[in-house]
XYZ file of C-alpha atoms in Angstrom:
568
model
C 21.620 -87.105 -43.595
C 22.273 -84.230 -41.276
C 21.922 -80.854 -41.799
C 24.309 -78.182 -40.329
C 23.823 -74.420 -40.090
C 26.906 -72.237 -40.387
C 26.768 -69.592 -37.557
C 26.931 -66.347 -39.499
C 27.956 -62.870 -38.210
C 23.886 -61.748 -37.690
C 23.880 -64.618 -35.110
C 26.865 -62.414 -32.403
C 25.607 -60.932 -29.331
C 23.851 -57.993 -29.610
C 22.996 -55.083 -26.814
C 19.681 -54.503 -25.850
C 19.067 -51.872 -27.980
C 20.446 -53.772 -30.889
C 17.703 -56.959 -30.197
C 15.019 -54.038 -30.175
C 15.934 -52.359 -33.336
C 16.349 -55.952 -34.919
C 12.971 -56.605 -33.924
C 11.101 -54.056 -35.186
C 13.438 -53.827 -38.319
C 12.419 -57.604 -39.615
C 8.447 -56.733 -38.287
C 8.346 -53.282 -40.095
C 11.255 -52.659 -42.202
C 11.805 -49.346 -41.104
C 15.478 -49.710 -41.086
C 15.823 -49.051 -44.560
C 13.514 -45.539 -44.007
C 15.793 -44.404 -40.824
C 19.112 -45.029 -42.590
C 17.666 -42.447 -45.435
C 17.020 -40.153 -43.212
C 19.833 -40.343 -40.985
C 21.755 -39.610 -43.949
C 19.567 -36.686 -45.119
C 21.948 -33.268 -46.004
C 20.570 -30.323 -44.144
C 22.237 -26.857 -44.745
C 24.239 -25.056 -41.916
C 22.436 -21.600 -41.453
C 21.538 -20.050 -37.991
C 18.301 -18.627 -39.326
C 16.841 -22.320 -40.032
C 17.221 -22.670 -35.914
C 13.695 -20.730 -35.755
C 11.641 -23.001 -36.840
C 13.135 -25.115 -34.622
C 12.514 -22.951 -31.490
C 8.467 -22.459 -32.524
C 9.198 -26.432 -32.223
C 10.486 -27.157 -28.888
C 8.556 -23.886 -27.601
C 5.337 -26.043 -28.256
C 7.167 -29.558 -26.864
C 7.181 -27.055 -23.872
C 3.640 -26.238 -24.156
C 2.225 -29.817 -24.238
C 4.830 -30.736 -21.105
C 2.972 -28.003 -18.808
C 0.071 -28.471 -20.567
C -0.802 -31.371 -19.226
C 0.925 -30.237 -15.630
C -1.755 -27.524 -15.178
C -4.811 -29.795 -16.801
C -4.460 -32.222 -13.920
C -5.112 -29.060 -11.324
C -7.859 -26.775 -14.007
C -11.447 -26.453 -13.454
C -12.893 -24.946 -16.286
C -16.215 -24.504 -14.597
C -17.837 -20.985 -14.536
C -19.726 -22.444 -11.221
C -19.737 -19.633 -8.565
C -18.323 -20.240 -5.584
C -16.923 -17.871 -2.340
C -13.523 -17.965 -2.558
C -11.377 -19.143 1.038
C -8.033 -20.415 -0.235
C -4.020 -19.773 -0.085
C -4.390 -16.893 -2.204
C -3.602 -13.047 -1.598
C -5.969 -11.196 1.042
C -7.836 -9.362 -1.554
C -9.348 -12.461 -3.188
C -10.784 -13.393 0.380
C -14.590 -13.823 0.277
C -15.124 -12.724 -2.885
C -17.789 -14.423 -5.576
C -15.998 -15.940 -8.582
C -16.093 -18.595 -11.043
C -14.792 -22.235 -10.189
C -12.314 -21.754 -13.134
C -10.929 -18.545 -11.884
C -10.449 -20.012 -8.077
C -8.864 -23.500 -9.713
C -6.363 -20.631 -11.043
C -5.568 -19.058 -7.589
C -5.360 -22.777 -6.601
C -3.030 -23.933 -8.835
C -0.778 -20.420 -8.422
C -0.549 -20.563 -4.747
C -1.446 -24.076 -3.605
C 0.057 -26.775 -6.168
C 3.631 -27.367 -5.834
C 5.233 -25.592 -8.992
C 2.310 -24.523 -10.208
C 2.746 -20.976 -10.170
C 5.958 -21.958 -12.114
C 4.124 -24.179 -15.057
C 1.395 -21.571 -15.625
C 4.329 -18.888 -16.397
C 6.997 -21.096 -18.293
C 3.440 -22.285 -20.340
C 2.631 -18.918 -20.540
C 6.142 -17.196 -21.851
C 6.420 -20.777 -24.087
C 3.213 -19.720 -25.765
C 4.748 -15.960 -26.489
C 7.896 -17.713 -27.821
C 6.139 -20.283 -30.081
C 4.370 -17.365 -31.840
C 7.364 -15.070 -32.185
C 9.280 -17.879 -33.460
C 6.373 -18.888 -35.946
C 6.009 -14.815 -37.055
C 10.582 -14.603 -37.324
C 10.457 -17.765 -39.240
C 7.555 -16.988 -41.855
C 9.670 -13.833 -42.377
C 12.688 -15.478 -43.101
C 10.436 -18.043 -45.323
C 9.006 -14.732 -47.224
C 11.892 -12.232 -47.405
C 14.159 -15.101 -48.880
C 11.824 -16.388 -51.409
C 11.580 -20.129 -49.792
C 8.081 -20.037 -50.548
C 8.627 -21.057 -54.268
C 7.934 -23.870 -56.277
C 7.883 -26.859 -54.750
C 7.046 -25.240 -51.325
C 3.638 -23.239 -51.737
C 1.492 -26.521 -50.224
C 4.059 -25.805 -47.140
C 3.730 -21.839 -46.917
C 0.025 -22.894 -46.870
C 0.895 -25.186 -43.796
C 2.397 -22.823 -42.517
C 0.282 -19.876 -42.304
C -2.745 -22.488 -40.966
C 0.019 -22.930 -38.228
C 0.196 -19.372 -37.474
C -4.071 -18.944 -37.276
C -4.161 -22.355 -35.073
C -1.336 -20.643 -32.640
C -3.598 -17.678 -32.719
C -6.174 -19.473 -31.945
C -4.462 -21.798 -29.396
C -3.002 -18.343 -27.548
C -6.779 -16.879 -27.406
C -8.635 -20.135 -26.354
C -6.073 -20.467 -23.108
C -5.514 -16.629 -22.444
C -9.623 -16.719 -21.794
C -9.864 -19.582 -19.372
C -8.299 -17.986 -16.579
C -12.147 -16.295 -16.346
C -10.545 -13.229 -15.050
C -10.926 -9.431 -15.594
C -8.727 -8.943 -19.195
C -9.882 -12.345 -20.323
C -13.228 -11.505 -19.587
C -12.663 -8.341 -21.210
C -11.488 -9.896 -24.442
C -14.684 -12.569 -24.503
C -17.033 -9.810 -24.466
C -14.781 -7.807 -27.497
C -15.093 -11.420 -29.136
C -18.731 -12.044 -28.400
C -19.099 -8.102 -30.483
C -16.648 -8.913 -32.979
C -19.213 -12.008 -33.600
C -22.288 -10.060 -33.742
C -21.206 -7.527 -36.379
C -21.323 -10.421 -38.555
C -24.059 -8.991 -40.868
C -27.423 -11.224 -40.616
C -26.225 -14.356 -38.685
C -23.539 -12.311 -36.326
C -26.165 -12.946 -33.090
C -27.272 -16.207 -33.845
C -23.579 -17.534 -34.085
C -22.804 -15.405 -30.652
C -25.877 -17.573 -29.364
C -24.215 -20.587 -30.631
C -20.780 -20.072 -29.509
C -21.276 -18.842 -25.627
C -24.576 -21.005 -25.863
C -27.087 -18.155 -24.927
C -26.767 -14.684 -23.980
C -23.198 -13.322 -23.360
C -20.865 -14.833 -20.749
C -23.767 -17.861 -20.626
C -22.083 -20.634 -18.583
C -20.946 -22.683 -21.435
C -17.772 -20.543 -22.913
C -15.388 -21.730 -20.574
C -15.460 -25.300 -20.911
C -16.431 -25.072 -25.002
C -13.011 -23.257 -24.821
C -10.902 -25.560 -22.420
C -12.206 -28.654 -24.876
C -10.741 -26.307 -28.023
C -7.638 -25.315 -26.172
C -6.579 -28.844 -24.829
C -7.652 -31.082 -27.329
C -9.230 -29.802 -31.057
C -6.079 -27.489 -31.394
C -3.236 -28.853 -30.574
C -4.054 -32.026 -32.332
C -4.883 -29.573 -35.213
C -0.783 -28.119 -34.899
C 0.413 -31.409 -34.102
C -0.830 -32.837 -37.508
C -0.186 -30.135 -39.263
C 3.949 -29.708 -37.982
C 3.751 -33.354 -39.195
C 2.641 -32.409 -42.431
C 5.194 -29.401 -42.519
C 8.094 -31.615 -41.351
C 7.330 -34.576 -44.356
C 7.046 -31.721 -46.874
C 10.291 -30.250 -45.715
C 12.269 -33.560 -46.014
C 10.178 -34.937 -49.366
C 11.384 -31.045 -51.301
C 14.740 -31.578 -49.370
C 15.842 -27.947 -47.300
C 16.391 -24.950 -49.055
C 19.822 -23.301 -48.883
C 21.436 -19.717 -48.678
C 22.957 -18.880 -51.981
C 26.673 -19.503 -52.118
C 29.897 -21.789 -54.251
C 28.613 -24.644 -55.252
C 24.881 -24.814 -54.008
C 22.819 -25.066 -56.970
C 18.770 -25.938 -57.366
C 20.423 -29.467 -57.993
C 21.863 -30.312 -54.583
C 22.415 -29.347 -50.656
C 25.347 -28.426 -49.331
C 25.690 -28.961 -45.553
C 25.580 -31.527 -42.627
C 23.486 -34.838 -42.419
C 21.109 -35.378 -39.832
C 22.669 -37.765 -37.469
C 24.892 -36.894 -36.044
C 25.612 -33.621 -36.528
C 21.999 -31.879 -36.620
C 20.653 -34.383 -33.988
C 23.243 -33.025 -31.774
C 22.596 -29.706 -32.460
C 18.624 -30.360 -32.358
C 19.200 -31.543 -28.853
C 21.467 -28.810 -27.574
C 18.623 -26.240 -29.351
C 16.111 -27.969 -27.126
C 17.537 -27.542 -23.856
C 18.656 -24.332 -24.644
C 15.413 -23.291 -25.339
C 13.749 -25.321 -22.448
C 16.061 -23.692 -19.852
C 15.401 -20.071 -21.140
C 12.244 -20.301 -20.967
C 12.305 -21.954 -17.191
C 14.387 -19.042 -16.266
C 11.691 -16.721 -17.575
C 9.064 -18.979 -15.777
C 10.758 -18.726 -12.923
C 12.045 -15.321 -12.830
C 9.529 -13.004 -14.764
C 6.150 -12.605 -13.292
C 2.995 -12.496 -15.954
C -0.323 -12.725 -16.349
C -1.106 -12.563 -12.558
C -4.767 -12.785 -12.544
C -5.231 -11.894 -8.829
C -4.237 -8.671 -9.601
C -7.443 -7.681 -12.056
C -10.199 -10.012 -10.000
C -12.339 -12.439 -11.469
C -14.435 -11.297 -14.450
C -16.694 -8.388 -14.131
C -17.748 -6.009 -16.814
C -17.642 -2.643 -15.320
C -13.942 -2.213 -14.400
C -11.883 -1.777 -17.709
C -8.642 0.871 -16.770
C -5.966 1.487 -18.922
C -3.353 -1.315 -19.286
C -5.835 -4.078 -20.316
C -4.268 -5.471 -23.410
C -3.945 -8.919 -24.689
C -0.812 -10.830 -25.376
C 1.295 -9.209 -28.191
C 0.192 -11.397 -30.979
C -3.200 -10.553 -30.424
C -2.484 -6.454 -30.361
C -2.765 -5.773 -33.943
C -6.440 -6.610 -33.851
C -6.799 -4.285 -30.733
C -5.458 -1.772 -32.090
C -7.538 -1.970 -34.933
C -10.502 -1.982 -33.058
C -8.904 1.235 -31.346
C -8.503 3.195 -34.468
C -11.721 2.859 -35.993
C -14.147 5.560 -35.830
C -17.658 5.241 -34.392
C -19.241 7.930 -35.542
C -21.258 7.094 -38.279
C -19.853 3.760 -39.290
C -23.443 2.082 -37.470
C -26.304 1.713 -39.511
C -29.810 -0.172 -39.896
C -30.750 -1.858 -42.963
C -33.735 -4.331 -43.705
C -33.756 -4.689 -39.527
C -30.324 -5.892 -39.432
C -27.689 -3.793 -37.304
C -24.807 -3.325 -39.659
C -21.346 -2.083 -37.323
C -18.998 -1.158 -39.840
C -16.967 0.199 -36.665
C -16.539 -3.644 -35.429
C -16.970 -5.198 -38.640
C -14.376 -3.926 -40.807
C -11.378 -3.760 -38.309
C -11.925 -7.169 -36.729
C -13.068 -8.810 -39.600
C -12.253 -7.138 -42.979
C -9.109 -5.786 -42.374
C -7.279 -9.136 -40.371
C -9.379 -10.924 -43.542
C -7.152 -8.982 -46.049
C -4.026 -9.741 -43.989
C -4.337 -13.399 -43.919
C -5.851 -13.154 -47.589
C -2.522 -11.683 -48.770
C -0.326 -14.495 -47.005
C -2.012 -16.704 -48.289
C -2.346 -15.722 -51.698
C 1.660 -14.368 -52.540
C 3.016 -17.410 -53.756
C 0.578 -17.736 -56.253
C 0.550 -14.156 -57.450
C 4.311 -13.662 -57.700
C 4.354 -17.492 -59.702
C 1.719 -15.924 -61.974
C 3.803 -12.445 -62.458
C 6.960 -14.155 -63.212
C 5.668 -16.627 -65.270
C 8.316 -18.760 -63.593
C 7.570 -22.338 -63.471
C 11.070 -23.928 -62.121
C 11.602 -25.183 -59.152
C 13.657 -23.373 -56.413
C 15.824 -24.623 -53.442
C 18.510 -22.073 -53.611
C 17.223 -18.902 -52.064
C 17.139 -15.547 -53.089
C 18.981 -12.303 -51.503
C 16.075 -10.064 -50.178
C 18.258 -7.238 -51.864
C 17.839 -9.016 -55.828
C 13.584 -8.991 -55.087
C 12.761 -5.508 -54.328
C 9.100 -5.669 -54.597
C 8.235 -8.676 -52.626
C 10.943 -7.461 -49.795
C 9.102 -3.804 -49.896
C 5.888 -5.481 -49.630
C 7.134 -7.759 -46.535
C 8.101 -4.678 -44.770
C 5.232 -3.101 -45.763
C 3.346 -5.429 -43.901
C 5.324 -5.418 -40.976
C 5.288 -1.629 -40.787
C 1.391 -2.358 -41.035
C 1.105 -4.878 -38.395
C 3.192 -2.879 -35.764
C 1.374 0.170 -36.335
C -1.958 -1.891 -35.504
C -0.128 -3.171 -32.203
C 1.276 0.111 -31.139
C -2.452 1.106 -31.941
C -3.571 -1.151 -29.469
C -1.417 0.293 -26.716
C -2.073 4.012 -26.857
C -3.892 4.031 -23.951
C -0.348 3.270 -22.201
C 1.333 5.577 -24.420
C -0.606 8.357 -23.500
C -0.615 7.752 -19.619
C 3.153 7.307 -19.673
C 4.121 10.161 -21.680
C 1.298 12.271 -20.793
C 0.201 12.833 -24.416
C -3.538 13.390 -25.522
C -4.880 9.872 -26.477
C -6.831 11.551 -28.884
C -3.540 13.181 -31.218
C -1.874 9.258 -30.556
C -5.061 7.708 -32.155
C -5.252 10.401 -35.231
C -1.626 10.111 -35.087
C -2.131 6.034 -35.639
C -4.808 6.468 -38.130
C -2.772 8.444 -41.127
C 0.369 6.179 -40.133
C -1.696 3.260 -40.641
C -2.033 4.091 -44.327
C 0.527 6.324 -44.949
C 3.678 4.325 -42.964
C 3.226 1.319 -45.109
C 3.113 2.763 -48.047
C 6.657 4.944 -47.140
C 8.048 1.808 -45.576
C 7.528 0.358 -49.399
C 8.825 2.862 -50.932
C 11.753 3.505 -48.850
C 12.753 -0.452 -49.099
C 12.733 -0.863 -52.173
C 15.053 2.129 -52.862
C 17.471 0.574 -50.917
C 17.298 -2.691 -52.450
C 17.899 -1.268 -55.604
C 20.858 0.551 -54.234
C 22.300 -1.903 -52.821
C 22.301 -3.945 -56.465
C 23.409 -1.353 -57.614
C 26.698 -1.978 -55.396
C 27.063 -5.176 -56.380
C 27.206 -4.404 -59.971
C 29.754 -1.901 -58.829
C 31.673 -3.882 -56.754
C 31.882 -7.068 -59.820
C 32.883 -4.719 -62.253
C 35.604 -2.896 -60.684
C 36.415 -4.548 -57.169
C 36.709 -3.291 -53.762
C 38.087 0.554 -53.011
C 41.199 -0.128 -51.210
C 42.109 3.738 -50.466
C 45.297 3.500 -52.680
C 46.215 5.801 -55.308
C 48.831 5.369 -58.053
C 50.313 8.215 -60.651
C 51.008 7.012 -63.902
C 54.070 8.515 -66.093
C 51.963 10.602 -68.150
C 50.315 12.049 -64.795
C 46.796 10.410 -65.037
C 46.283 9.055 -61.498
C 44.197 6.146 -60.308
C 42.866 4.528 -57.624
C 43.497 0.794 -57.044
C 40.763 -1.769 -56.534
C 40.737 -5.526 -55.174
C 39.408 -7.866 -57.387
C 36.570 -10.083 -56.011
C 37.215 -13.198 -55.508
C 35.309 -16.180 -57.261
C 32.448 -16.603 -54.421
C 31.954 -12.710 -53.630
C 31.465 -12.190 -57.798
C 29.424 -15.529 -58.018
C 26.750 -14.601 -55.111
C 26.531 -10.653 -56.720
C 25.752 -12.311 -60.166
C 24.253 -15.473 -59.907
C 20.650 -14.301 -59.978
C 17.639 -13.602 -62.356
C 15.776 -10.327 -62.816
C 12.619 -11.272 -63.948
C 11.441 -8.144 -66.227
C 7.478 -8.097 -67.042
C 5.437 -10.309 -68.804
C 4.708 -9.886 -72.595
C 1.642 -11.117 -73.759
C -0.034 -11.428 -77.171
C -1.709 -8.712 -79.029
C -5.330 -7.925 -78.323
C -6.168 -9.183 -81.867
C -4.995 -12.590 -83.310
C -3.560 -12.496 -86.956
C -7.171 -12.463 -88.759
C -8.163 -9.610 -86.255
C -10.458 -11.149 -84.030
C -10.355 -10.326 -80.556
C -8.558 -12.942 -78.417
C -10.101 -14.303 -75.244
C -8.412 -13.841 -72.051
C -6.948 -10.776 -73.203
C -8.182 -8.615 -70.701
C -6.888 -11.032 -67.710
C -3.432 -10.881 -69.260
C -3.615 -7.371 -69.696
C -4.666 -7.055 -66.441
C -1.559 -9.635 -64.681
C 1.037 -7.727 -67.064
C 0.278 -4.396 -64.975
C 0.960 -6.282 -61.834
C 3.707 -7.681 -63.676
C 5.072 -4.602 -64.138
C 4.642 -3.203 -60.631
C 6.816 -5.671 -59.807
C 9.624 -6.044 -62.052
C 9.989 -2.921 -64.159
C 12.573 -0.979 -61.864
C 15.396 -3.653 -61.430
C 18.972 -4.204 -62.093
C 20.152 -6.625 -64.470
C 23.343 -8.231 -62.966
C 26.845 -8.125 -64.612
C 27.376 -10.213 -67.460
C 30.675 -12.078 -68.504
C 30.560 -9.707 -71.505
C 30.780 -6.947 -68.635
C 32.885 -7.760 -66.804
C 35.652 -8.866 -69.691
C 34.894 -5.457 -70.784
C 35.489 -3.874 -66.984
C 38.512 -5.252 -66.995
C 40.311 -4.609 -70.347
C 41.820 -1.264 -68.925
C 46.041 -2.505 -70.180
C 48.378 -1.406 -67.610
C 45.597 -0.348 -65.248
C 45.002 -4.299 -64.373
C 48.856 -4.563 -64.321
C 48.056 -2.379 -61.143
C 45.708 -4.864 -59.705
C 48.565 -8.143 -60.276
C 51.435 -5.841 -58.553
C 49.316 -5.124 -55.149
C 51.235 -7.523 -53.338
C 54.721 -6.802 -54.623
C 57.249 -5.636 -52.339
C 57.343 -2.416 -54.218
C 54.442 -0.717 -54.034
C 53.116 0.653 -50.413
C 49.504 0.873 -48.941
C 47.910 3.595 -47.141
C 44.990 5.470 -47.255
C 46.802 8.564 -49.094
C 49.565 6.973 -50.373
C 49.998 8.176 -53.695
C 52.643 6.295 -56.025
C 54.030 7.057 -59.529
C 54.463 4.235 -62.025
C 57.767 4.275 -63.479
């Protein structure tokens, strides 16, 4: 007996790329995983774009990355420089690192070019990080399921820190140099074991000859593989809790309204990347930084005004600026104790990151909310957490200004003495006014909205009635204007238990509750409650002034600003 197969349709000619995806398909069935998430709904919003640019800026980073590694040194060697570079570096002692720098600027082909598109890349992936977090905090996306990702997320931000510092100090040169040595102190005010870790980090006595290569090792290797994991980890969490979405018709907690990946968002994923790749190779090629030739290789005794770090770092400049001296040293048990270092580069960036990290957990615990959230909120509808966000962004530019006074007061010949006192009260004062002044306008602008549901939108046109009461004539909202204004909840405080059970015995715990019901309060006792149906029935049961309302578009009746018109 013979046996006959039937050719079926999986047996046609297929491309290359067919054969290939066949191929791993029946070894690792990952067909079934990309067709789920080719399929994935992602919302169409502009402001989810910057997380994509902190991205691609850091696709950029690893591409010249691992241009300028091929031509880097990081040797603090001294040698007698003789190379391609400017006149004034001629003959002058420096480290191996620093000369591998002039090397690669003036010798390599493009390298000039790499070591400024890597350099503006780096500014751009931590502005994009910093724009997105804000758009993560001020819209609420932070919520329940997402506080394991806001976590991710704020790790991100440290490791970019951290990745910015590490590669602004290999360079060896004058500012870098200059912001090792503020390191090595910031180190050494660590009460008890600040000089043995200083020891341990620069491997003796401040430079040693061991900083620069600890810190290439740590800049090309521990943390980017570090962000790279981690942007993993942010990207699964982001597709396992599905996007979040702008309020708006139809978007509930439920669902996501929008686009699926392929092909519309990997079209627009690619576009993003070249558009970001080619603005920041314009920059590269056309905006001139960090030109270490013009300070000189390290050397401790020339510091002038002008020697800042890169922006991200300025806040904790500044507060080093700020901090009086006077004082703030003292000696106890043989231990050098310099609250002047101490508590501006350690305490004060400590109760920064402390308060990022620790939001989502305090606003959960004040709102006793336990649902999840993918729609997001209107900054205006949380006036609190949206005061506190500017708060700390009034804070944080303060601190950076702080750490440019120096320029300020050469530029605008102003005492640098006045800009630092100046600094000081604004540092404490501005955030607290910044606060205060935000959340008064959220609440006004709620306010508005309650305004605007209940009787419409002023149109400018007045009518007379016959009995000579007069009236001005508003337009209805329309169904998705009146559902974003009242679709949203205003948590009030939390109400706890009495202090005493019903036999009178003291309850435990009641001095924690007491305790979150305050902060409750802080945070939800001034709001606005948004319309109700029973409202807005009410708002409009006015007879024949609705009648007005249905009439605006008959031919009768005439608009203008002072029109008035009498009702027959």
């Amino acid at each position: 007996m013979s046996t006959e197969t039937t050719a079926s349709s999986n047996d046609a000619p297929k491309t290359a790329a067919g054969k290939t995806a066949d191929y791993l398909d029946q070894r690792t069935s990952v067909g079934g995983a990309v067709k789920e998430f080719a399929r994935k709904v992602f919302p169409d919003h502009w402001s989810f774009m910057l997380g994509e640019i902190a991205l691609f800026s850091f696709v950029v980073l690893l591409l010249t990355g691992v241009f300028l590694t091929m031509f880097f040194d990081p040797s603090m060697a001294l040698e007698e420089y003789h190379g391609a570079g400017p006149e004034t570096m001629q003959g002058q002692l420096m480290s191996v690192a620093f000369a591998s720098t002039l090397d690669l600027s003036f010798e390599v082909r493009g390298g000039l070019l790499m070591r400024q598109i890597h350099h503006w890349a780096a500014l751009i992936f931590m502005a994009a990080i910093v724009v997105h977090m804000m758009r993560v905090f001020f819209t609420g996306a932070f919520r329940k399921p997402r506080e394991i990702n806001w976590l991710v997320g704020t790790v991100l931000l440290i490791l970019g820190l951290a990745a910015g510092f590490s590669g602004y100090s290999l360079p060896d040169d004058v500012l870098s140099g200059n912001g090792l040595r503020i390191t090595d102190g910031v180190i050494k005010s660590i009460p008890v074991i600040g000089s043995y870790m200083s020891y341990f980090v620069f491997g003796g006595e401040f430079p040693g000859e061991h900083i620069i290569p600890r810190l290439f090792t740590v800049h090309i290797l521990l943390v980017p593989a570090l962000i790279l994991a981690l942007i993993g980890v942010h990207l699964f969490l982001m597709v396992l809790h599905k996007h979040t979405q702008f309020p708006g018709g139809g978007r509930t907690d439920k669902n996501v309204v929008g686009y699926p990946l392929f092909p519309v968002y990997i079209a627009k994923m690619g576009g993003n990347f070249f558009i970001v790749f080619g603005i920041l190779a314009l920059m590269g090629a056309t905006m001139s930084i960090n030109n270490v030739w013009n300070y000189g290789p390290y050397d401790p005794s020339p510091v002038g005004a002008g020697a800042q770090p890169d922006w991200y770092m300025l806040f904790l400049e500044g507060s080093l600026r700020l901090m009086p001296g006077a004082g703030t040293e003292w000696v106890l048990f043989g231990y050098t104790l310099s609250l002047n270092v101490l508590i501006p580069a350690v305490v004060i960036p400590g109760l920064l990151f402390t308060f990022l990290f620790a939001y989502p957990f305090v606003e959960a615990k004040v709102t006793g909310d336990k649902r999840e959230h993918h729609v997001l909120d209107r900054p205006r509808n949380v006036p609190v957490r949206t005061g506190l966000g500017v708060a700390f962004l009034t804070a944080f530019i303060i601190l950076a200004l702080a750490g440019s006074n120096d320029l300020i007061a050469t530029h605008f010949g102003m005492s640098l003495n006045q800009i630092t006192w100046a600094f000081r009260i604004l540092f404490f004062a501005g955030p607290v006014i910044a606060f205060w002044i935000t959340k008064r306008i959220c609440l006004g602008l709620q306010r508005k909205d309650r305004e605007l549901v209940l009787h419409g939108h002023e149109t400018g046109r007045i009518v007379r009635f016959a009995n000579g009461e007069y009236i001005e004539v508003h337009r209805p909202l329309d169904e998705q204007e009146r559902w974003l204004r009242v679709n949203y909840t205003a948590h009030k405080p939390l109400e706890i238990e009495p202090a005493t059970d019903a036999r009178g015995v003291k309850r435990p715990g009641y001095k924690a509750e007491k305790r979150w019901q305050r902060l409750s309060r802080f945070f939800y006792e001034d709001r606005v409650e948004p319309v109700t149906p029973a409202e807005l029935a009410a708002a409009h049961s006015h007879g024949e002034h609705d009648e007005i309302a249905a009439a605006q578009t008959s031919p009768e009746v005439t608009s203008g600003a002072t029109n008035v018109e009498q009702e027959r």
